[in-house]
Amino acid sequence: MRTLLQETIERLLADTVTPDLLRAAETGVWPADLWAEIEALGLPFAAVPEDLGGTGASWSDIFVVVRACGAAAAPVPLPEAILANSLLASAGLAPPESGVIVFAAGSADAPIADVPWARHAQWLALRDTTTGRIALYSLTDARIAPDSNVAGEPRDTVTLAPGSLIADADTSAATDAVLLGGAMLRSAQMAGALGRLTEVNADYANERVQFGRPIGKFQAVQQQLAVLATQAAAAVAAAEAAFLMADPAPDLLTTASAKAVSGEAAGKGAAIAHAVFGAIGFTHEHSLHFLTRRLWAWRAEYGSDAFWAERLGRTIAAAGDDGLWPLVTGAFAETTNP
């Protein structure tokens, strides 16, 4: 399943996500053909059980899909749709058969800020913080105030229309399920973007000639590239561990670790990438910013690295001396031991 998902999404994004498509998306053009391909492949339903119309993939399998979206800077909310449908399924609700769906947490009776891609969505999976239920809303008549993050991705404020509730149900999901899920998604997207940054930086360092030889031959540049590769590898390892532990729901410790590690790596990685490329990397015409601006944006969304590091530290401190080792190893032991 994992290999099939990885080959499918990487081939699709390599064929369709071009710099021109990304520039058009930043002006508000919706890549309808790309989303139609994604829906035709059933990718938004990857985490939905088969009896509710999905493919029943594990989050460990889905990690490669979200990472690929980050590596390609995909201008569509596929990670958000996967999590939204998963939230509905966890409450026993069948996801909509088609249309863009996104997720949020908040009250249905008040404006909901920072909803990703809401202007292009037809459905909203809401973790209602007032009632504690998971609900599916239609966005057809919703009032949407457009906004965006530093990468130009839509982050809108949504006011739901009266009578737009389609279905809702009680849920056993944690009260911060949306925060944890969003942090897990962003950690994998940052891991993917950092991996792609490492590749394009290595290629450029071997092509760009200065003082008679490629800049990649200079020890100072080699050291920076090594640091970038190390940060990317750390982000991948932490994010993949979070996805491994996410069945049936995101795990606090591994998700906090993933967001903290990938967020810190994003800051360092983006700085190194622009240093290697020099002035050309700062121009809008160059495609480097499609990755680095997303790293800066995703780093801040669903809790910064500082936020998750503090939460992780408080959890570990609360466990005490005797609880540290069981806390670190217990969850993994449950996963590896049937």
mmCIF file of C-alpha atoms in Angstrom, residues 8-324:
data_model
loop_
_atom_site.group_PDB
_atom_site.id
_atom_site.type_symbol
_atom_site.label_atom_id
_atom_site.label_comp_id
_atom_site.label_asym_id
_atom_site.label_seq_id
_atom_site.Cartn_x
_atom_site.Cartn_y
_atom_site.Cartn_z
ATOM 1 C CA THR A 8 1.131 7.382 -7.483
ATOM 2 C CA ILE A 9 1.361 10.743 -5.739
ATOM 3 C CA GLU A 10 4.973 11.454 -6.728
ATOM 4 C CA ARG A 11 4.277 10.724 -10.397
ATOM 5 C CA LEU A 12 1.126 12.849 -10.401
ATOM 6 C CA LEU A 13 2.758 15.852 -8.726
ATOM 7 C CA ALA A 14 5.903 15.631 -10.868
ATOM 8 C CA ASP A 15 3.752 15.732 -14.012
ATOM 9 C CA THR A 16 1.436 18.551 -12.948
ATOM 10 C CA VAL A 17 2.977 20.890 -10.361
ATOM 11 C CA THR A 18 5.096 23.359 -12.294
ATOM 12 C CA PRO A 19 6.365 26.837 -11.365
ATOM 13 C CA ASP A 20 3.695 28.332 -13.642
ATOM 14 C CA LEU A 21 0.975 26.360 -11.819
ATOM 15 C CA LEU A 22 2.310 27.541 -8.456
ATOM 16 C CA ARG A 23 2.433 31.177 -9.585
ATOM 17 C CA ALA A 24 -1.125 30.937 -10.903
ATOM 18 C CA ALA A 25 -2.305 29.373 -7.631
ATOM 19 C CA GLU A 26 -0.873 32.303 -5.689
ATOM 20 C CA THR A 27 -3.044 34.654 -7.741
ATOM 21 C CA GLY A 28 -6.143 32.672 -6.753
ATOM 22 C CA VAL A 29 -6.421 30.256 -9.680
ATOM 23 C CA TRP A 30 -7.696 26.892 -8.473
ATOM 24 C CA PRO A 31 -5.875 23.922 -10.116
ATOM 25 C CA ALA A 32 -9.096 22.097 -10.932
ATOM 26 C CA ASP A 33 -7.481 19.518 -13.215
ATOM 27 C CA LEU A 34 -4.985 18.516 -10.532
ATOM 28 C CA TRP A 35 -7.710 18.150 -7.911
ATOM 29 C CA ALA A 36 -9.843 16.122 -10.320
ATOM 30 C CA GLU A 37 -6.917 13.711 -10.778
ATOM 31 C CA ILE A 38 -6.473 13.468 -7.001
ATOM 32 C CA GLU A 39 -10.153 12.702 -6.495
ATOM 33 C CA ALA A 40 -10.152 10.159 -9.317
ATOM 34 C CA LEU A 41 -7.331 8.313 -7.546
ATOM 35 C CA GLY A 42 -9.289 8.310 -4.283
ATOM 36 C CA LEU A 43 -6.429 9.895 -2.342
ATOM 37 C CA PRO A 44 -8.611 12.120 -0.086
ATOM 38 C CA PHE A 45 -10.181 8.907 1.275
ATOM 39 C CA ALA A 46 -6.915 7.131 2.010
ATOM 40 C CA ALA A 47 -7.418 7.156 5.805
ATOM 41 C CA VAL A 48 -11.116 6.258 5.661
ATOM 42 C CA PRO A 49 -12.034 2.624 6.459
ATOM 43 C CA GLU A 50 -13.251 0.531 3.560
ATOM 44 C CA ASP A 51 -16.757 0.148 5.012
ATOM 45 C CA LEU A 52 -17.147 3.947 4.796
ATOM 46 C CA GLY A 53 -15.897 4.135 1.215
ATOM 47 C CA GLY A 54 -12.168 4.615 1.762
ATOM 48 C CA THR A 55 -9.063 2.559 1.178
ATOM 49 C CA GLY A 56 -8.222 1.946 4.841
ATOM 50 C CA ALA A 57 -4.567 2.938 4.620
ATOM 51 C CA SER A 58 -2.656 3.432 7.844
ATOM 52 C CA TRP A 59 -1.160 6.798 8.749
ATOM 53 C CA SER A 60 2.242 5.173 8.329
ATOM 54 C CA ASP A 61 1.302 4.510 4.692
ATOM 55 C CA ILE A 62 -0.113 8.009 4.272
ATOM 56 C CA PHE A 63 3.098 9.654 5.471
ATOM 57 C CA VAL A 64 4.624 9.347 1.992
ATOM 58 C CA VAL A 65 1.626 11.141 0.458
ATOM 59 C CA VAL A 66 1.836 14.123 2.794
ATOM 60 C CA ARG A 67 5.627 14.285 2.489
ATOM 61 C CA ALA A 68 5.324 14.311 -1.310
ATOM 62 C CA CYS A 69 2.836 17.185 -1.128
ATOM 63 C CA GLY A 70 5.378 19.158 0.875
ATOM 64 C CA ALA A 71 8.238 18.332 -1.466
ATOM 65 C CA ALA A 72 6.236 19.506 -4.480
ATOM 66 C CA ALA A 73 4.704 22.532 -2.702
ATOM 67 C CA ALA A 74 1.415 21.144 -4.010
ATOM 68 C CA PRO A 75 -1.135 23.982 -4.257
ATOM 69 C CA VAL A 76 -4.070 21.790 -3.180
ATOM 70 C CA PRO A 77 -5.349 20.758 0.273
ATOM 71 C CA LEU A 78 -4.822 17.019 -0.090
ATOM 72 C CA PRO A 79 -3.292 16.593 3.414
ATOM 73 C CA GLU A 80 -6.148 18.626 4.871
ATOM 74 C CA ALA A 81 -8.763 16.552 3.003
ATOM 75 C CA ILE A 82 -7.243 13.272 4.229
ATOM 76 C CA LEU A 83 -7.373 14.430 7.838
ATOM 77 C CA ALA A 84 -10.864 15.936 7.486
ATOM 78 C CA ASN A 85 -12.289 12.701 6.107
ATOM 79 C CA SER A 86 -10.465 10.751 8.805
ATOM 80 C CA LEU A 87 -12.034 12.916 11.527
ATOM 81 C CA LEU A 88 -15.503 12.270 10.114
ATOM 82 C CA ALA A 89 -14.850 8.541 9.853
ATOM 83 C CA SER A 90 -13.589 8.390 13.444
ATOM 84 C CA ALA A 91 -17.040 9.584 14.522
ATOM 85 C CA GLY A 92 -18.797 7.098 12.245
ATOM 86 C CA LEU A 93 -19.782 9.727 9.669
ATOM 87 C CA ALA A 94 -19.443 8.945 5.973
ATOM 88 C CA PRO A 95 -17.347 11.578 4.133
ATOM 89 C CA PRO A 96 -18.846 13.411 1.127
ATOM 90 C CA GLU A 97 -18.310 11.496 -2.105
ATOM 91 C CA SER A 98 -16.736 14.455 -3.920
ATOM 92 C CA GLY A 99 -15.702 18.053 -3.461
ATOM 93 C CA VAL A 100 -12.906 19.688 -1.522
ATOM 94 C CA ILE A 101 -13.147 19.152 2.231
ATOM 95 C CA VAL A 102 -11.046 20.825 4.915
ATOM 96 C CA PHE A 103 -11.006 20.763 8.696
ATOM 97 C CA ALA A 104 -11.072 23.193 11.597
ATOM 98 C CA ALA A 105 -11.750 23.447 15.296
ATOM 99 C CA GLY A 106 -14.043 26.072 16.772
ATOM 100 C CA SER A 107 -17.632 27.005 17.425
ATOM 101 C CA ALA A 108 -20.181 26.719 14.646
ATOM 102 C CA ASP A 109 -21.852 29.853 15.973
ATOM 103 C CA ALA A 110 -18.823 32.123 15.612
ATOM 104 C CA PRO A 111 -16.349 33.012 12.843
ATOM 105 C CA ILE A 112 -13.647 30.363 12.492
ATOM 106 C CA ALA A 113 -10.236 31.817 11.623
ATOM 107 C CA ASP A 114 -7.323 30.356 9.671
ATOM 108 C CA VAL A 115 -9.294 27.650 7.886
ATOM 109 C CA PRO A 116 -6.973 26.283 5.189
ATOM 110 C CA TRP A 117 -8.201 26.544 1.594
ATOM 111 C CA ALA A 118 -11.786 27.375 2.675
ATOM 112 C CA ARG A 119 -12.489 29.560 -0.372
ATOM 113 C CA HIS A 120 -12.019 26.523 -2.623
ATOM 114 C CA ALA A 121 -13.780 24.003 -0.374
ATOM 115 C CA GLN A 122 -17.332 22.713 -0.489
ATOM 116 C CA TRP A 123 -17.260 20.972 2.907
ATOM 117 C CA LEU A 124 -15.927 21.567 6.403
ATOM 118 C CA ALA A 125 -15.231 18.885 9.022
ATOM 119 C CA LEU A 126 -15.550 20.794 12.287
ATOM 120 C CA ARG A 127 -14.403 19.703 15.729
ATOM 121 C CA ASP A 128 -16.958 21.782 17.577
ATOM 122 C CA THR A 129 -15.292 23.061 20.732
ATOM 123 C CA THR A 130 -18.672 24.044 22.180
ATOM 124 C CA THR A 131 -20.495 20.740 21.822
ATOM 125 C CA GLY A 132 -17.487 18.396 21.676
ATOM 126 C CA ARG A 133 -18.890 16.751 18.528
ATOM 127 C CA ILE A 134 -17.530 16.164 15.040
ATOM 128 C CA ALA A 135 -19.741 17.766 12.405
ATOM 129 C CA LEU A 136 -19.914 18.018 8.625
ATOM 130 C CA TYR A 137 -20.984 21.399 7.259
ATOM 131 C CA SER A 138 -21.664 22.607 3.740
ATOM 132 C CA LEU A 139 -19.709 25.733 2.805
ATOM 133 C CA THR A 140 -21.950 26.577 -0.148
ATOM 134 C CA ASP A 141 -23.598 29.540 1.565
ATOM 135 C CA ALA A 142 -20.867 30.266 4.130
ATOM 136 C CA ARG A 143 -19.431 33.767 4.412
ATOM 137 C CA ILE A 144 -15.708 33.563 3.754
ATOM 138 C CA ALA A 145 -13.223 36.362 4.459
ATOM 139 C CA PRO A 146 -10.104 35.577 2.434
ATOM 140 C CA ASP A 147 -6.676 35.664 3.985
ATOM 141 C CA SER A 148 -3.419 33.834 3.352
ATOM 142 C CA ASN A 149 -0.219 32.737 5.025
ATOM 143 C CA VAL A 150 3.229 34.004 4.090
ATOM 144 C CA ALA A 151 3.416 31.385 1.327
ATOM 145 C CA GLY A 152 0.237 32.686 -0.305
ATOM 146 C CA GLU A 153 -1.813 29.638 0.673
ATOM 147 C CA PRO A 154 -5.437 30.424 1.594
ATOM 148 C CA ARG A 155 -6.089 30.720 5.327
ATOM 149 C CA ASP A 156 -9.605 32.120 5.442
ATOM 150 C CA THR A 157 -12.093 33.084 8.123
ATOM 151 C CA VAL A 158 -15.363 31.162 7.792
ATOM 152 C CA THR A 159 -18.796 32.087 9.124
ATOM 153 C CA LEU A 160 -21.118 29.145 8.645
ATOM 154 C CA ALA A 161 -24.574 29.724 7.222
ATOM 155 C CA PRO A 162 -27.704 28.743 9.209
ATOM 156 C CA GLY A 163 -28.940 25.300 8.217
ATOM 157 C CA SER A 164 -25.622 24.226 6.719
ATOM 158 C CA LEU A 165 -25.138 21.323 9.142
ATOM 159 C CA ILE A 166 -25.203 18.038 7.221
ATOM 160 C CA ALA A 167 -24.471 15.566 10.017
ATOM 161 C CA ASP A 168 -22.765 15.364 13.380
ATOM 162 C CA ALA A 169 -21.873 12.753 15.965
ATOM 163 C CA ASP A 170 -20.208 12.247 19.307
ATOM 164 C CA THR A 171 -16.532 11.462 19.129
ATOM 165 C CA SER A 172 -13.944 9.892 21.347
ATOM 166 C CA ALA A 173 -11.225 12.009 19.722
ATOM 167 C CA ALA A 174 -9.141 14.156 22.027
ATOM 168 C CA THR A 175 -10.194 17.766 22.469
ATOM 169 C CA ASP A 176 -7.007 18.852 20.710
ATOM 170 C CA ALA A 177 -7.319 16.296 17.905
ATOM 171 C CA VAL A 178 -7.355 19.003 15.235
ATOM 172 C CA LEU A 179 -4.278 20.719 16.691
ATOM 173 C CA LEU A 180 -2.395 17.416 16.882
ATOM 174 C CA GLY A 181 -3.509 16.319 13.427
ATOM 175 C CA GLY A 182 -2.590 19.641 11.870
ATOM 176 C CA ALA A 183 0.819 19.624 13.547
ATOM 177 C CA MET A 184 1.443 16.096 12.300
ATOM 178 C CA LEU A 185 0.567 17.060 8.726
ATOM 179 C CA ARG A 186 2.762 20.145 8.751
ATOM 180 C CA SER A 187 5.725 18.194 10.167
ATOM 181 C CA ALA A 188 5.574 15.765 7.233
ATOM 182 C CA GLN A 189 5.149 18.581 4.708
ATOM 183 C CA MET A 190 8.197 20.361 6.135
ATOM 184 C CA ALA A 191 10.169 17.111 5.997
ATOM 185 C CA GLY A 192 9.285 16.780 2.323
ATOM 186 C CA ALA A 193 10.156 20.383 1.526
ATOM 187 C CA LEU A 194 13.501 20.078 3.317
ATOM 188 C CA GLY A 195 14.325 16.933 1.372
ATOM 189 C CA ARG A 196 13.579 18.708 -1.895
ATOM 190 C CA LEU A 197 15.629 21.728 -0.769
ATOM 191 C CA THR A 198 18.577 19.419 -0.156
ATOM 192 C CA GLU A 199 18.321 18.030 -3.698
ATOM 193 C CA VAL A 200 18.044 21.376 -5.472
ATOM 194 C CA ASN A 201 20.851 22.876 -3.391
ATOM 195 C CA ALA A 202 23.188 19.989 -4.163
ATOM 196 C CA ASP A 203 22.380 20.256 -7.876
ATOM 197 C CA TYR A 204 22.958 24.018 -7.905
ATOM 198 C CA ALA A 205 26.218 23.746 -5.953
ATOM 199 C CA ASN A 206 27.538 21.327 -8.576
ATOM 200 C CA GLU A 207 26.427 23.521 -11.493
ATOM 201 C CA ARG A 208 27.350 27.016 -10.279
ATOM 202 C CA VAL A 209 30.993 27.754 -11.077
ATOM 203 C CA GLN A 210 32.937 30.401 -9.179
ATOM 204 C CA PHE A 211 36.688 31.010 -9.242
ATOM 205 C CA GLY A 212 37.087 28.246 -11.788
ATOM 206 C CA ARG A 213 35.290 25.402 -10.037
ATOM 207 C CA PRO A 214 31.786 24.445 -8.818
ATOM 208 C CA ILE A 215 30.919 26.109 -5.524
ATOM 209 C CA GLY A 216 30.118 22.648 -4.162
ATOM 210 C CA LYS A 217 33.875 21.981 -4.163
ATOM 211 C CA PHE A 218 34.444 24.662 -1.521
ATOM 212 C CA GLN A 219 34.607 23.269 1.998
ATOM 213 C CA ALA A 220 32.427 26.001 3.492
ATOM 214 C CA VAL A 221 29.602 25.221 1.041
ATOM 215 C CA GLN A 222 30.009 21.490 1.575
ATOM 216 C CA GLN A 223 29.641 22.012 5.318
ATOM 217 C CA GLN A 224 26.428 23.979 4.836
ATOM 218 C CA LEU A 225 25.010 21.318 2.523
ATOM 219 C CA ALA A 226 25.863 18.650 5.082
ATOM 220 C CA VAL A 227 24.012 20.588 7.787
ATOM 221 C CA LEU A 228 21.004 20.974 5.481
ATOM 222 C CA ALA A 229 20.953 17.237 4.718
ATOM 223 C CA THR A 230 21.206 16.453 8.424
ATOM 224 C CA GLN A 231 18.309 18.734 9.286
ATOM 225 C CA ALA A 232 16.207 17.195 6.523
ATOM 226 C CA ALA A 233 16.969 13.678 7.743
ATOM 227 C CA ALA A 234 16.069 14.592 11.327
ATOM 228 C CA ALA A 235 12.766 16.074 10.194
ATOM 229 C CA VAL A 236 11.898 12.967 8.166
ATOM 230 C CA ALA A 237 12.697 10.629 11.058
ATOM 231 C CA ALA A 238 10.664 12.627 13.578
ATOM 232 C CA ALA A 239 7.697 13.119 11.256
ATOM 233 C CA GLU A 240 7.591 9.475 10.210
ATOM 234 C CA ALA A 241 7.614 8.402 13.859
ATOM 235 C CA ALA A 242 4.590 10.627 14.481
ATOM 236 C CA PHE A 243 2.692 9.031 11.597
ATOM 237 C CA LEU A 244 3.707 5.547 12.763
ATOM 238 C CA MET A 245 2.151 6.274 16.153
ATOM 239 C CA ALA A 246 -0.968 7.990 14.785
ATOM 240 C CA ASP A 247 -3.231 4.942 14.557
ATOM 241 C CA PRO A 248 -5.961 5.379 15.580
ATOM 242 C CA ALA A 249 -5.240 9.034 16.508
ATOM 243 C CA PRO A 250 -2.180 11.323 16.650
ATOM 244 C CA ASP A 251 0.038 10.660 19.649
ATOM 245 C CA LEU A 252 0.997 13.667 21.774
ATOM 246 C CA LEU A 253 4.652 12.814 22.403
ATOM 247 C CA THR A 254 5.668 11.839 18.886
ATOM 248 C CA THR A 255 3.627 14.608 17.269
ATOM 249 C CA ALA A 256 5.089 17.232 19.593
ATOM 250 C CA SER A 257 8.584 15.923 18.866
ATOM 251 C CA ALA A 258 7.944 15.925 15.119
ATOM 252 C CA LYS A 259 6.623 19.485 14.998
ATOM 253 C CA ALA A 260 9.409 20.780 17.246
ATOM 254 C CA VAL A 261 12.184 19.051 15.283
ATOM 255 C CA SER A 262 10.831 19.819 11.813
ATOM 256 C CA GLY A 263 10.045 23.415 12.755
ATOM 257 C CA GLU A 264 13.582 24.047 13.945
ATOM 258 C CA ALA A 265 14.964 22.271 10.875
ATOM 259 C CA ALA A 266 12.773 24.434 8.639
ATOM 260 C CA GLY A 267 14.328 27.633 9.948
ATOM 261 C CA LYS A 268 17.876 26.392 9.587
ATOM 262 C CA GLY A 269 17.235 24.712 6.241
ATOM 263 C CA ALA A 270 15.641 27.743 4.611
ATOM 264 C CA ALA A 271 18.512 29.968 5.734
ATOM 265 C CA ILE A 272 21.120 27.586 4.316
ATOM 266 C CA ALA A 273 19.252 27.201 1.039
ATOM 267 C CA HIS A 274 19.189 30.951 0.433
ATOM 268 C CA ALA A 275 22.835 31.274 1.439
ATOM 269 C CA VAL A 276 23.888 28.650 -1.115
ATOM 270 C CA PHE A 277 21.813 30.160 -3.920
ATOM 271 C CA GLY A 278 22.861 33.712 -3.094
ATOM 272 C CA ALA A 279 21.000 36.660 -4.570
ATOM 273 C CA ILE A 280 19.250 34.696 -7.316
ATOM 274 C CA GLY A 281 17.391 32.663 -4.709
ATOM 275 C CA PHE A 282 15.690 35.795 -3.378
ATOM 276 C CA THR A 283 14.098 36.755 -6.678
ATOM 277 C CA HIS A 284 10.434 36.026 -7.280
ATOM 278 C CA GLU A 285 11.254 34.615 -10.701
ATOM 279 C CA HIS A 286 13.296 31.832 -9.130
ATOM 280 C CA SER A 287 11.317 28.872 -7.778
ATOM 281 C CA LEU A 288 13.272 28.500 -4.507
ATOM 282 C CA HIS A 289 10.804 30.638 -2.583
ATOM 283 C CA PHE A 290 7.942 28.237 -3.242
ATOM 284 C CA LEU A 291 9.616 25.881 -0.766
ATOM 285 C CA THR A 292 11.205 28.296 1.693
ATOM 286 C CA ARG A 293 8.115 30.467 2.152
ATOM 287 C CA ARG A 294 6.066 27.341 2.813
ATOM 288 C CA LEU A 295 8.625 26.220 5.394
ATOM 289 C CA TRP A 296 8.305 29.547 7.186
ATOM 290 C CA ALA A 297 4.499 29.365 7.065
ATOM 291 C CA TRP A 298 4.116 25.712 8.065
ATOM 292 C CA ARG A 299 6.605 26.199 10.891
ATOM 293 C CA ALA A 300 4.180 28.604 12.578
ATOM 294 C CA GLU A 301 0.916 26.749 11.892
ATOM 295 C CA TYR A 302 -0.676 24.424 14.487
ATOM 296 C CA GLY A 303 1.873 25.434 17.087
ATOM 297 C CA SER A 304 5.425 26.651 16.640
ATOM 298 C CA ASP A 305 8.462 24.525 17.454
ATOM 299 C CA ALA A 306 8.807 26.491 20.715
ATOM 300 C CA PHE A 307 5.177 25.759 21.633
ATOM 301 C CA TRP A 308 5.548 22.025 21.086
ATOM 302 C CA ALA A 309 8.958 21.874 22.768
ATOM 303 C CA GLU A 310 7.468 23.467 25.879
ATOM 304 C CA ARG A 311 4.464 21.125 25.842
ATOM 305 C CA LEU A 312 6.742 18.134 25.394
ATOM 306 C CA GLY A 313 8.966 19.301 28.227
ATOM 307 C CA ARG A 314 6.023 19.812 30.598
ATOM 308 C CA THR A 315 4.686 16.331 29.806
ATOM 309 C CA ILE A 316 8.042 14.722 30.488
ATOM 310 C CA ALA A 317 8.549 16.737 33.664
ATOM 311 C CA ALA A 318 5.106 15.713 34.913
ATOM 312 C CA ALA A 319 6.017 12.042 34.441
ATOM 313 C CA GLY A 320 8.861 12.391 36.942
ATOM 314 C CA ASP A 321 12.089 10.414 37.205
ATOM 315 C CA ASP A 322 10.396 7.036 37.370
ATOM 316 C CA GLY A 323 8.005 7.787 34.539
ATOM 317 C CA LEU A 324 10.486 9.033 31.959
#
